[in-house]
Amino acid sequence: TSKSPANNLEKLAIKSALRPDFEYFESPSSRLQRSEQEIKQYTEEQFEILDALAANRRVLIEGPAGTGKTLIAIENARRASSEGKSTLLLCYNNTLAAWITTLTESDKNIHVSTLHSLMERYRDPNHRFKNFRRGTYWTDELPEVATLSAMSLDTPPYDCIVIDEAQDLIRENYLMFIDSILKEGLESGTWTMLGDFENQAIYTRDIDHMDILENQASFARVGIRDNCRNTPDICDYVSSITDLDPPYRKTRRQSNNHSP
């Protein structure tokens, strides 16, 4: 008997038996879960920044979108909480605050809030605002009233404050309120701020963030430029249409061959 296929039909049959054709289907939920795990894995590398800056009580972390600032903020808050510190994690966006809350709600030492929601908690209910919920209410009147209310407390409620989206929250009157609720204040207290002051200062474009912050306290500044969230194709596309300068140093995710 012959040890070789007799004809092409037999060759095809052998090939099909050894390596049949198949299609791999990945459900949207599975793909999302895989992407989230990939992003989390890469972002954890950024936590080395927290280890390196453990000796600094006041730190400003700067980096463009996708560099893992929010997860660094969450990890920073968890570490402060593990030391028994009453920790406030502030941000600007309601949706972001809700998402962070789901990740930290089991930790009773961490309080997550948007800045404006927190200021409303301190608002004097008897105060008559001139522009209630309009015009200068959010940027001027509410911060002033909330600060006066917080200053009347026997002691500030927080040992540590972590601020994400700091580019939208560095205003002099906002910082006055934050100073009033932090033990030892902004000048001597424990805080971390994280933001993208180059590209995402939507509400404070005309403000000199560094000048305002440097008038409040001395602090360490750290830059991060490794993109942990997006694929190389997306990073290249974003860099090309936004003229990102300086560009991302590296992209930690692999390409998925999807065109942005």
PDB file of C-alpha atoms in Angstrom:
ATOM      1  CA  THR A   1       0.000   0.000   0.000  1.00  0.00           C
ATOM      2  CA  SER A   2       1.121   3.535  -0.756  1.00  0.00           C
ATOM      3  CA  LYS A   3       2.101   5.847   2.149  1.00  0.00           C
ATOM      4  CA  SER A   4       1.339   8.982   0.094  1.00  0.00           C
ATOM      5  CA  PRO A   5      -2.073  10.407  -0.821  1.00  0.00           C
ATOM      6  CA  ALA A   6      -3.312   8.897  -4.064  1.00  0.00           C
ATOM      7  CA  ASN A   7      -4.723  12.129  -5.398  1.00  0.00           C
ATOM      8  CA  ASN A   8      -5.602  15.717  -4.564  1.00  0.00           C
ATOM      9  CA  LEU A   9      -8.915  14.675  -3.061  1.00  0.00           C
ATOM     10  CA  GLU A  10      -7.137  12.533  -0.469  1.00  0.00           C
ATOM     11  CA  LYS A  11      -4.707  15.383   0.224  1.00  0.00           C
ATOM     12  CA  LEU A  12      -7.652  17.686   0.900  1.00  0.00           C
ATOM     13  CA  ALA A  13      -9.270  15.111   3.186  1.00  0.00           C
ATOM     14  CA  ILE A  14      -6.050  14.697   5.205  1.00  0.00           C
ATOM     15  CA  LYS A  15      -5.590  18.463   5.442  1.00  0.00           C
ATOM     16  CA  SER A  16      -9.174  18.923   6.628  1.00  0.00           C
ATOM     17  CA  ALA A  17      -8.716  16.229   9.275  1.00  0.00           C
ATOM     18  CA  LEU A  18      -5.462  17.687  10.604  1.00  0.00           C
ATOM     19  CA  ARG A  19      -6.415  21.356  10.402  1.00  0.00           C
ATOM     20  CA  PRO A  20     -10.107  21.951   9.790  1.00  0.00           C
ATOM     21  CA  ASP A  21     -11.344  25.421   8.856  1.00  0.00           C
ATOM     22  CA  PHE A  22     -12.981  27.337  11.681  1.00  0.00           C
ATOM     23  CA  GLU A  23     -14.003  30.825  12.661  1.00  0.00           C
ATOM     24  CA  TYR A  24     -13.328  32.387  16.057  1.00  0.00           C
ATOM     25  CA  PHE A  25     -16.117  34.552  17.440  1.00  0.00           C
ATOM     26  CA  GLU A  26     -15.531  36.823  20.410  1.00  0.00           C
ATOM     27  CA  SER A  27     -18.658  38.323  21.916  1.00  0.00           C
ATOM     28  CA  PRO A  28     -18.754  42.079  22.541  1.00  0.00           C
ATOM     29  CA  SER A  29     -18.917  41.514  26.311  1.00  0.00           C
ATOM     30  CA  SER A  30     -15.902  39.191  26.209  1.00  0.00           C
ATOM     31  CA  ARG A  31     -13.957  41.668  24.077  1.00  0.00           C
ATOM     32  CA  LEU A  32     -14.802  44.487  26.499  1.00  0.00           C
ATOM     33  CA  GLN A  33     -13.735  42.398  29.490  1.00  0.00           C
ATOM     34  CA  ARG A  34     -10.449  41.465  27.775  1.00  0.00           C
ATOM     35  CA  SER A  35      -9.743  45.110  26.924  1.00  0.00           C
ATOM     36  CA  GLU A  36     -10.474  46.231  30.482  1.00  0.00           C
ATOM     37  CA  GLN A  37      -8.091  43.620  31.881  1.00  0.00           C
ATOM     38  CA  GLU A  38      -5.427  44.665  29.382  1.00  0.00           C
ATOM     39  CA  ILE A  39      -5.803  48.320  30.307  1.00  0.00           C
ATOM     40  CA  LYS A  40      -5.730  47.551  34.032  1.00  0.00           C
ATOM     41  CA  GLN A  41      -2.618  45.419  33.652  1.00  0.00           C
ATOM     42  CA  TYR A  42      -0.694  48.120  31.866  1.00  0.00           C
ATOM     43  CA  THR A  43      -1.886  50.926  34.116  1.00  0.00           C
ATOM     44  CA  GLU A  44      -0.646  49.067  37.184  1.00  0.00           C
ATOM     45  CA  GLU A  45       2.870  49.698  35.908  1.00  0.00           C
ATOM     46  CA  GLN A  46       2.235  53.393  36.509  1.00  0.00           C
ATOM     47  CA  PHE A  47       1.818  52.716  40.219  1.00  0.00           C
ATOM     48  CA  GLU A  48       5.612  52.764  40.444  1.00  0.00           C
ATOM     49  CA  ILE A  49       5.179  56.541  40.422  1.00  0.00           C
ATOM     50  CA  LEU A  50       3.357  56.310  43.737  1.00  0.00           C
ATOM     51  CA  ASP A  51       6.108  54.180  45.236  1.00  0.00           C
ATOM     52  CA  ALA A  52       8.780  56.612  44.067  1.00  0.00           C
ATOM     53  CA  LEU A  53       6.893  59.586  45.521  1.00  0.00           C
ATOM     54  CA  ALA A  54       5.867  58.024  48.804  1.00  0.00           C
ATOM     55  CA  ALA A  55       8.048  60.497  50.682  1.00  0.00           C
ATOM     56  CA  ASN A  56       6.317  63.534  49.162  1.00  0.00           C
ATOM     57  CA  ARG A  57       3.162  64.795  50.850  1.00  0.00           C
ATOM     58  CA  ARG A  58       2.113  66.999  47.925  1.00  0.00           C
ATOM     59  CA  VAL A  59       2.378  65.737  44.357  1.00  0.00           C
ATOM     60  CA  LEU A  60       1.150  66.992  40.993  1.00  0.00           C
ATOM     61  CA  ILE A  61       1.013  64.311  38.277  1.00  0.00           C
ATOM     62  CA  GLU A  62       0.682  65.596  34.714  1.00  0.00           C
ATOM     63  CA  GLY A  63      -0.073  63.602  31.584  1.00  0.00           C
ATOM     64  CA  PRO A  64      -2.316  63.457  28.524  1.00  0.00           C
ATOM     65  CA  ALA A  65      -5.442  61.328  28.179  1.00  0.00           C
ATOM     66  CA  GLY A  66      -4.911  57.587  28.369  1.00  0.00           C
ATOM     67  CA  THR A  67      -1.893  57.578  30.669  1.00  0.00           C
ATOM     68  CA  GLY A  68      -3.699  56.019  33.615  1.00  0.00           C
ATOM     69  CA  LYS A  69      -4.172  59.071  35.831  1.00  0.00           C
ATOM     70  CA  THR A  70      -7.587  58.043  37.174  1.00  0.00           C
ATOM     71  CA  LEU A  71      -6.474  54.569  38.231  1.00  0.00           C
ATOM     72  CA  ILE A  72      -3.395  56.105  39.831  1.00  0.00           C
ATOM     73  CA  ALA A  73      -5.744  58.426  41.735  1.00  0.00           C
ATOM     74  CA  ILE A  74      -7.815  55.464  42.935  1.00  0.00           C
ATOM     75  CA  GLU A  75      -4.730  53.513  44.018  1.00  0.00           C
ATOM     76  CA  ASN A  76      -3.369  56.568  45.796  1.00  0.00           C
ATOM     77  CA  ALA A  77      -6.635  56.954  47.716  1.00  0.00           C
ATOM     78  CA  ARG A  78      -6.615  53.264  48.654  1.00  0.00           C
ATOM     79  CA  ARG A  79      -3.076  53.503  49.985  1.00  0.00           C
ATOM     80  CA  ALA A  80      -3.938  56.549  52.066  1.00  0.00           C
ATOM     81  CA  SER A  81      -7.029  54.767  53.371  1.00  0.00           C
ATOM     82  CA  SER A  82      -4.982  51.684  54.306  1.00  0.00           C
ATOM     83  CA  GLU A  83      -2.938  53.975  56.559  1.00  0.00           C
ATOM     84  CA  GLY A  84      -6.128  54.943  58.368  1.00  0.00           C
ATOM     85  CA  LYS A  85      -6.442  58.352  56.709  1.00  0.00           C
ATOM     86  CA  SER A  86      -9.831  59.880  55.996  1.00  0.00           C
ATOM     87  CA  THR A  87      -9.464  60.336  52.241  1.00  0.00           C
ATOM     88  CA  LEU A  88     -11.397  62.462  49.771  1.00  0.00           C
ATOM     89  CA  LEU A  89     -11.217  61.661  46.045  1.00  0.00           C
ATOM     90  CA  LEU A  90     -12.477  64.655  44.070  1.00  0.00           C
ATOM     91  CA  CYS A  91     -13.180  65.093  40.369  1.00  0.00           C
ATOM     92  CA  TYR A  92     -15.198  67.382  38.108  1.00  0.00           C
ATOM     93  CA  ASN A  93     -17.357  64.974  36.125  1.00  0.00           C
ATOM     94  CA  ASN A  94     -20.460  63.289  37.591  1.00  0.00           C
ATOM     95  CA  THR A  95     -20.110  60.164  35.461  1.00  0.00           C
ATOM     96  CA  LEU A  96     -16.484  59.722  36.457  1.00  0.00           C
ATOM     97  CA  ALA A  97     -17.377  60.152  40.135  1.00  0.00           C
ATOM     98  CA  ALA A  98     -20.070  57.467  39.827  1.00  0.00           C
ATOM     99  CA  TRP A  99     -17.625  55.038  38.193  1.00  0.00           C
ATOM    100  CA  ILE A 100     -14.931  55.636  40.819  1.00  0.00           C
ATOM    101  CA  THR A 101     -17.531  55.113  43.536  1.00  0.00           C
ATOM    102  CA  THR A 102     -18.290  51.610  42.246  1.00  0.00           C
ATOM    103  CA  LEU A 103     -14.600  50.745  42.596  1.00  0.00           C
ATOM    104  CA  THR A 104     -14.124  52.184  46.074  1.00  0.00           C
ATOM    105  CA  GLU A 105     -17.531  51.882  47.787  1.00  0.00           C
ATOM    106  CA  SER A 106     -16.361  49.023  50.029  1.00  0.00           C
ATOM    107  CA  ASP A 107     -13.676  51.268  51.553  1.00  0.00           C
ATOM    108  CA  LYS A 108     -15.307  53.356  54.266  1.00  0.00           C
ATOM    109  CA  ASN A 109     -12.289  55.654  54.599  1.00  0.00           C
ATOM    110  CA  ILE A 110     -12.670  56.918  51.018  1.00  0.00           C
ATOM    111  CA  HIS A 111     -15.261  59.524  50.096  1.00  0.00           C
ATOM    112  CA  VAL A 112     -15.751  60.118  46.356  1.00  0.00           C
ATOM    113  CA  SER A 113     -17.452  63.260  45.101  1.00  0.00           C
ATOM    114  CA  THR A 114     -17.464  65.919  42.457  1.00  0.00           C
ATOM    115  CA  LEU A 115     -16.251  69.237  43.802  1.00  0.00           C
ATOM    116  CA  HIS A 116     -19.552  71.015  43.211  1.00  0.00           C
ATOM    117  CA  SER A 117     -21.613  68.279  44.867  1.00  0.00           C
ATOM    118  CA  LEU A 118     -19.381  68.461  47.901  1.00  0.00           C
ATOM    119  CA  MET A 119     -19.607  72.242  48.081  1.00  0.00           C
ATOM    120  CA  GLU A 120     -23.400  71.991  48.009  1.00  0.00           C
ATOM    121  CA  ARG A 121     -23.253  69.709  51.040  1.00  0.00           C
ATOM    122  CA  TYR A 122     -21.534  72.525  52.905  1.00  0.00           C
ATOM    123  CA  ARG A 123     -23.869  75.204  51.615  1.00  0.00           C
ATOM    124  CA  ASP A 124     -25.655  77.232  54.250  1.00  0.00           C
ATOM    125  CA  PRO A 125     -29.376  76.532  53.586  1.00  0.00           C
ATOM    126  CA  ASN A 126     -30.282  79.973  54.927  1.00  0.00           C
ATOM    127  CA  HIS A 127     -28.003  81.860  52.573  1.00  0.00           C
ATOM    128  CA  ARG A 128     -29.804  83.757  49.814  1.00  0.00           C
ATOM    129  CA  PHE A 129     -27.880  83.416  46.562  1.00  0.00           C
ATOM    130  CA  LYS A 130     -28.079  86.163  43.967  1.00  0.00           C
ATOM    131  CA  ASN A 131     -27.704  83.841  40.970  1.00  0.00           C
ATOM    132  CA  PHE A 132     -28.949  80.502  42.240  1.00  0.00           C
ATOM    133  CA  ARG A 133     -27.798  77.762  39.835  1.00  0.00           C
ATOM    134  CA  ARG A 134     -27.009  80.342  37.163  1.00  0.00           C
ATOM    135  CA  GLY A 135     -24.117  82.509  36.095  1.00  0.00           C
ATOM    136  CA  THR A 136     -21.583  82.861  38.888  1.00  0.00           C
ATOM    137  CA  TYR A 137     -23.315  80.524  41.330  1.00  0.00           C
ATOM    138  CA  TRP A 138     -21.021  77.543  40.682  1.00  0.00           C
ATOM    139  CA  THR A 139     -17.772  79.436  40.222  1.00  0.00           C
ATOM    140  CA  ASP A 140     -18.056  82.254  42.772  1.00  0.00           C
ATOM    141  CA  GLU A 141     -21.001  82.284  45.172  1.00  0.00           C
ATOM    142  CA  LEU A 142     -21.170  78.586  46.074  1.00  0.00           C
ATOM    143  CA  PRO A 143     -17.403  78.236  46.720  1.00  0.00           C
ATOM    144  CA  GLU A 144     -17.426  81.303  48.969  1.00  0.00           C
ATOM    145  CA  VAL A 145     -20.403  80.170  51.054  1.00  0.00           C
ATOM    146  CA  ALA A 146     -19.160  76.572  51.262  1.00  0.00           C
ATOM    147  CA  THR A 147     -15.709  77.753  52.376  1.00  0.00           C
ATOM    148  CA  LEU A 148     -17.131  79.886  55.170  1.00  0.00           C
ATOM    149  CA  SER A 149     -19.241  76.959  56.312  1.00  0.00           C
ATOM    150  CA  ALA A 150     -16.284  74.548  56.274  1.00  0.00           C
ATOM    151  CA  MET A 151     -14.113  77.002  58.180  1.00  0.00           C
ATOM    152  CA  SER A 152     -16.635  76.961  61.023  1.00  0.00           C
ATOM    153  CA  LEU A 153     -15.957  73.259  61.686  1.00  0.00           C
ATOM    154  CA  ASP A 154     -13.917  72.318  64.744  1.00  0.00           C
ATOM    155  CA  THR A 155     -11.455  70.420  62.578  1.00  0.00           C
ATOM    156  CA  PRO A 156     -11.134  69.780  58.830  1.00  0.00           C
ATOM    157  CA  PRO A 157     -12.672  66.405  57.916  1.00  0.00           C
ATOM    158  CA  TYR A 158      -9.992  64.972  55.608  1.00  0.00           C
ATOM    159  CA  ASP A 159      -6.433  63.770  56.239  1.00  0.00           C
ATOM    160  CA  CYS A 160      -5.704  63.365  52.528  1.00  0.00           C
ATOM    161  CA  ILE A 161      -7.252  64.710  49.323  1.00  0.00           C
ATOM    162  CA  VAL A 162      -6.746  63.212  45.858  1.00  0.00           C
ATOM    163  CA  ILE A 163      -7.952  65.326  42.925  1.00  0.00           C
ATOM    164  CA  ASP A 164      -8.484  63.849  39.469  1.00  0.00           C
ATOM    165  CA  GLU A 165      -9.298  66.134  36.501  1.00  0.00           C
ATOM    166  CA  ALA A 166      -7.288  68.786  38.337  1.00  0.00           C
ATOM    167  CA  GLN A 167      -7.090  70.915  35.194  1.00  0.00           C
ATOM    168  CA  ASP A 168     -10.780  71.779  35.717  1.00  0.00           C
ATOM    169  CA  LEU A 169     -10.577  72.343  39.461  1.00  0.00           C
ATOM    170  CA  ILE A 170      -7.617  74.659  39.921  1.00  0.00           C
ATOM    171  CA  ARG A 171      -9.305  77.984  40.532  1.00  0.00           C
ATOM    172  CA  GLU A 172      -8.450  80.231  43.438  1.00  0.00           C
ATOM    173  CA  ASN A 173     -11.920  80.057  44.993  1.00  0.00           C
ATOM    174  CA  TYR A 174     -12.141  76.277  44.516  1.00  0.00           C
ATOM    175  CA  LEU A 175      -8.761  75.867  46.185  1.00  0.00           C
ATOM    176  CA  MET A 176      -9.892  78.026  49.109  1.00  0.00           C
ATOM    177  CA  PHE A 177     -12.678  75.526  49.774  1.00  0.00           C
ATOM    178  CA  ILE A 178     -10.359  72.520  49.371  1.00  0.00           C
ATOM    179  CA  ASP A 179      -7.869  74.175  51.721  1.00  0.00           C
ATOM    180  CA  SER A 180     -10.584  74.577  54.355  1.00  0.00           C
ATOM    181  CA  ILE A 181     -11.513  70.865  54.429  1.00  0.00           C
ATOM    182  CA  LEU A 182      -7.959  69.442  54.434  1.00  0.00           C
ATOM    183  CA  LYS A 183      -6.075  69.017  57.682  1.00  0.00           C
ATOM    184  CA  GLU A 184      -3.035  71.340  57.646  1.00  0.00           C
ATOM    185  CA  GLY A 185      -4.453  72.886  54.469  1.00  0.00           C
ATOM    186  CA  LEU A 186      -2.969  72.858  50.979  1.00  0.00           C
ATOM    187  CA  GLU A 187       0.287  74.409  52.147  1.00  0.00           C
ATOM    188  CA  SER A 188       1.258  71.710  54.643  1.00  0.00           C
ATOM    189  CA  GLY A 189      -1.332  68.947  54.184  1.00  0.00           C
ATOM    190  CA  THR A 190      -1.291  65.722  52.180  1.00  0.00           C
ATOM    191  CA  TRP A 191      -2.676  65.862  48.654  1.00  0.00           C
ATOM    192  CA  THR A 192      -2.203  64.555  45.133  1.00  0.00           C
ATOM    193  CA  MET A 193      -3.518  66.252  42.002  1.00  0.00           C
ATOM    194  CA  LEU A 194      -3.657  64.629  38.574  1.00  0.00           C
ATOM    195  CA  GLY A 195      -4.494  66.384  35.319  1.00  0.00           C
ATOM    196  CA  ASP A 196      -3.881  67.124  31.677  1.00  0.00           C
ATOM    197  CA  PHE A 197      -3.171  70.831  31.567  1.00  0.00           C
ATOM    198  CA  GLU A 198      -2.081  70.773  27.918  1.00  0.00           C
ATOM    199  CA  ASN A 199      -5.148  69.386  26.163  1.00  0.00           C
ATOM    200  CA  GLN A 200      -8.096  68.935  28.534  1.00  0.00           C
ATOM    201  CA  ALA A 201      -8.460  72.235  30.387  1.00  0.00           C
ATOM    202  CA  ILE A 202     -11.955  72.730  28.982  1.00  0.00           C
ATOM    203  CA  TYR A 203     -13.295  75.060  31.658  1.00  0.00           C
ATOM    204  CA  THR A 204     -10.091  76.831  32.689  1.00  0.00           C
ATOM    205  CA  ARG A 205      -8.301  77.556  29.407  1.00  0.00           C
ATOM    206  CA  ASP A 206      -7.335  81.103  30.368  1.00  0.00           C
ATOM    207  CA  ILE A 207      -6.032  80.232  33.820  1.00  0.00           C
ATOM    208  CA  ASP A 208      -2.366  79.868  34.733  1.00  0.00           C
ATOM    209  CA  HIS A 209      -2.786  76.663  36.726  1.00  0.00           C
ATOM    210  CA  MET A 210       0.814  76.392  37.879  1.00  0.00           C
ATOM    211  CA  ASP A 211       0.979  79.984  39.068  1.00  0.00           C
ATOM    212  CA  ILE A 212      -2.203  79.576  41.116  1.00  0.00           C
ATOM    213  CA  LEU A 213      -1.082  76.272  42.618  1.00  0.00           C
ATOM    214  CA  GLU A 214       2.456  77.451  43.385  1.00  0.00           C
ATOM    215  CA  ASN A 215       0.973  80.326  45.360  1.00  0.00           C
ATOM    216  CA  GLN A 216      -0.754  77.752  47.562  1.00  0.00           C
ATOM    217  CA  ALA A 217       2.040  75.302  48.317  1.00  0.00           C
ATOM    218  CA  SER A 218       5.309  73.689  47.316  1.00  0.00           C
ATOM    219  CA  PHE A 219       4.934  70.292  45.658  1.00  0.00           C
ATOM    220  CA  ALA A 220       6.641  67.664  43.547  1.00  0.00           C
ATOM    221  CA  ARG A 221       5.795  67.528  39.828  1.00  0.00           C
ATOM    222  CA  VAL A 222       5.827  64.279  37.877  1.00  0.00           C
ATOM    223  CA  GLY A 223       5.073  63.755  34.188  1.00  0.00           C
ATOM    224  CA  ILE A 224       3.686  60.556  32.659  1.00  0.00           C
ATOM    225  CA  ARG A 225       3.485  59.992  28.902  1.00  0.00           C
ATOM    226  CA  ASP A 226       3.002  56.243  28.405  1.00  0.00           C
ATOM    227  CA  ASN A 227      -0.432  55.559  26.935  1.00  0.00           C
ATOM    228  CA  CYS A 228      -2.028  52.588  28.697  1.00  0.00           C
ATOM    229  CA  ARG A 229      -5.575  52.865  27.370  1.00  0.00           C
ATOM    230  CA  ASN A 230      -5.430  53.044  23.583  1.00  0.00           C
ATOM    231  CA  THR A 231      -3.967  51.018  20.742  1.00  0.00           C
ATOM    232  CA  PRO A 232      -0.984  52.356  18.748  1.00  0.00           C
ATOM    233  CA  ASP A 233      -3.245  53.170  15.775  1.00  0.00           C
ATOM    234  CA  ILE A 234      -5.472  55.376  17.924  1.00  0.00           C
ATOM    235  CA  CYS A 235      -2.483  57.075  19.569  1.00  0.00           C
ATOM    236  CA  ASP A 236      -0.941  57.849  16.170  1.00  0.00           C
ATOM    237  CA  TYR A 237      -4.253  59.163  14.880  1.00  0.00           C
ATOM    238  CA  VAL A 238      -4.825  61.385  17.907  1.00  0.00           C
ATOM    239  CA  SER A 239      -1.277  62.714  17.759  1.00  0.00           C
ATOM    240  CA  SER A 240      -1.616  63.566  14.085  1.00  0.00           C
ATOM    241  CA  ILE A 241      -4.896  65.488  14.338  1.00  0.00           C
ATOM    242  CA  THR A 242      -4.163  67.257  17.639  1.00  0.00           C
ATOM    243  CA  ASP A 243      -0.476  68.006  17.136  1.00  0.00           C
ATOM    244  CA  LEU A 244       0.187  66.467  20.555  1.00  0.00           C
ATOM    245  CA  ASP A 245       3.432  67.964  21.852  1.00  0.00           C
ATOM    246  CA  PRO A 246       5.265  66.260  23.366  1.00  0.00           C
ATOM    247  CA  PRO A 247       3.822  63.009  21.961  1.00  0.00           C
ATOM    248  CA  TYR A 248       3.184  59.829  23.914  1.00  0.00           C
ATOM    249  CA  ARG A 249       6.487  58.243  24.878  1.00  0.00           C
ATOM    250  CA  LYS A 250       5.198  54.739  24.174  1.00  0.00           C
ATOM    251  CA  THR A 251       1.961  52.816  23.750  1.00  0.00           C
ATOM    252  CA  ARG A 252       1.631  49.782  25.976  1.00  0.00           C
ATOM    253  CA  ARG A 253      -1.286  48.048  24.269  1.00  0.00           C
ATOM    254  CA  GLN A 254      -0.897  46.025  21.088  1.00  0.00           C
ATOM    255  CA  SER A 255      -2.513  46.903  17.789  1.00  0.00           C
ATOM    256  CA  ASN A 256      -5.868  45.244  17.130  1.00  0.00           C
ATOM    257  CA  ASN A 257      -5.848  46.092  13.409  1.00  0.00           C
ATOM    258  CA  HIS A 258      -8.918  48.307  13.719  1.00  0.00           C
ATOM    259  CA  SER A 259      -8.708  51.587  11.893  1.00  0.00           C
ATOM    260  CA  PRO A 260      -9.533  54.566  14.162  1.00  0.00           C
TER     261      PRO A 260
END
